[in-house]
Amino acid sequence: MAKPGDRILVAVSGGKDSLGLWQLLRDLGYEVDGLYVGLGIGDYSDESARYARDFANARDWKLIEIDLATEYGFDVDSGARAAKRAPCSACGLSKRHIFNDAAIRHGYDVLATGHNLDDEAAVLFGNVLRWETEFLGRQHPVLPAAPGFVRKVKPLIRLSERELAAYCVLTGIDYIVEECPMAGGNRHLGYKNMLNEIEERSPGTKAAFVLGFLERAQERFTGEVELARDDLRPCTICSAPTPGDVCAFCRMRARAVGEPIGVRISS
Amino acid sequence: MAKPGDRILVAVSGGKDSLGLWQLLRDLGYEVDGLYVGLGIGDYSDESARYARDFANARDWKLIEIDLATEYGFDVDSGARAAKRAPCSACGLSKRHIFNDAAIRHGYDVLATGHNLDDEAAVLFGNVLRWETEFLGRQHPVLPAAPGFVRKVKPLIRLSERELAAYCVLTGIDYIVEECPMAGGNRHLGYKNMLNEIEERSPGTKAAFVLGFLERAQERFTGEVELARDDLRPCTICSAPTPGDVCAFCRMRARAVGEPIGVRISS
């Protein structure tokens, strides 16, 4: 995932997983800064930013902040409406884009995210229900760097939500406990609840599901990922890799701010 | 699945799926007889046998009956205890063995079972949760004949439980409505209920799950099946293909009747 000397950027939300990860990686001796993306989700964003800032300030660690509205002229809500996406989809698209872009721009070797076992299991469940073969091929704790992409790692996928909450409580990390108000009732949470029911009856199922996938199935799906990668070229607006002319993030941004798609912006 | 002139044996339980399948295949002009296996599950077995017999008699179609206790000296309950298996596992093992054995012994070309979309989805769900790669490679509506194995087909996997119930009601097929009393609370039913919840929120999920698997994933798992097949040799007791000396069915039978494992029986 990372070797000594690698510059790591950890994407932090103010929640237990990402703040816990930042702490863990620093304790392990890595050079790690934080990245907080303000998504404009009302009080929730204000509060989560406060947790991330307080955490960084108390340790005198560097936190890069990028505000979606200030930097790009829209927020998750207006982006979702403009692109006719669910809010969680507009949010995911924005975060993926900004995380990768910020890591490359600021010269980091690795982007780390705090996805835990529960997250991975729910995402895997959704990908398997629809047999999203390309997503399955990409669902791995280490995605190597590629042209236009920084290396991406998810060091926490063996740890459950509860374990990470316990780690934060035991080490005195203060984190935002509330869930995002936009996520209520989304599919991902529905899958999490189902997997929790199964886990209750058959403890160990979640770990067997995710780790069994990585051990025995994931690489059967990597062919599609390589094929898809061969089709990528730089977005004509932001130069991020995309299968079309303009990447999905720039298309959403243009629609949200009422610009014709394809106009180059200075950045 | 079958060509005109093939002799088909359909495994019937007295329920809607298998009786519906027998009717459908006959209506399509195939030469189809029925096979009923008495599993010794108290009143439930008595009643389900009655439905199967009445159905066959009313149409003057041939029904082969095999009684587990009479033929092999044990029932599902005693087999499960002896083999330290869950009852559903002992039942499945017995049925798989007897279906295949009867089809071969009586010279049928094809064994057909009434698995519907809901069954397939629940089995697939269990196989995916544990990434049972060999079972995934074998989960297909057509398993070609192989040494010691008759061709096995599942013609109904695109139809839901409700559709098959509707078919039986509309065509006047009288079937046993009760579920097996041993199945209450088993994993398979738990998975069915979960998939029903998801289907309610996102109609079409079950079909996308099963058919997407068959279209885009199943053949990625067939390698294991071929490797496993290479390791099979005839059971020293019954000559069914097995990776060991004595097949799992004969081992369960020997334990249940208190015979040392490995003693050849006349059959």
mmCIF file with all atom_site columns, C-alpha atoms in Angstrom, chain B residues 80 85 89 134 225:
data_model
loop_
_atom_site.group_PDB
_atom_site.id
_atom_site.type_symbol
_atom_site.label_atom_id
_atom_site.label_alt_id
_atom_site.label_comp_id
_atom_site.label_asym_id
_atom_site.label_entity_id
_atom_site.label_seq_id
_atom_site.pdbx_PDB_ins_code
_atom_site.Cartn_x
_atom_site.Cartn_y
_atom_site.Cartn_z
_atom_site.occupancy
_atom_site.B_iso_or_equiv
_atom_site.pdbx_formal_charge
_atom_site.auth_seq_id
_atom_site.auth_comp_id
_atom_site.auth_asym_id
_atom_site.auth_atom_id
_atom_site.pdbx_PDB_model_num
ATOM 1 C CA . ALA B 1 80  ? -28.850 -35.744 9.356   1.00 0.00 ? 80  ALA B CA 1
ATOM 2 C CA . ARG B 1 85  ? -25.473 -32.382 8.908   1.00 0.00 ? 85  ARG B CA 1
ATOM 3 C CA . SER B 1 89  ? -28.169 -30.607 3.874   1.00 0.00 ? 89  SER B CA 1
ATOM 4 C CA . GLU B 1 134 ? -16.872 -24.398 -7.333  1.00 0.00 ? 134 GLU B CA 1
ATOM 5 C CA . VAL B 1 225 ? -15.533 -27.410 -11.789 1.00 0.00 ? 225 VAL B CA 1
#
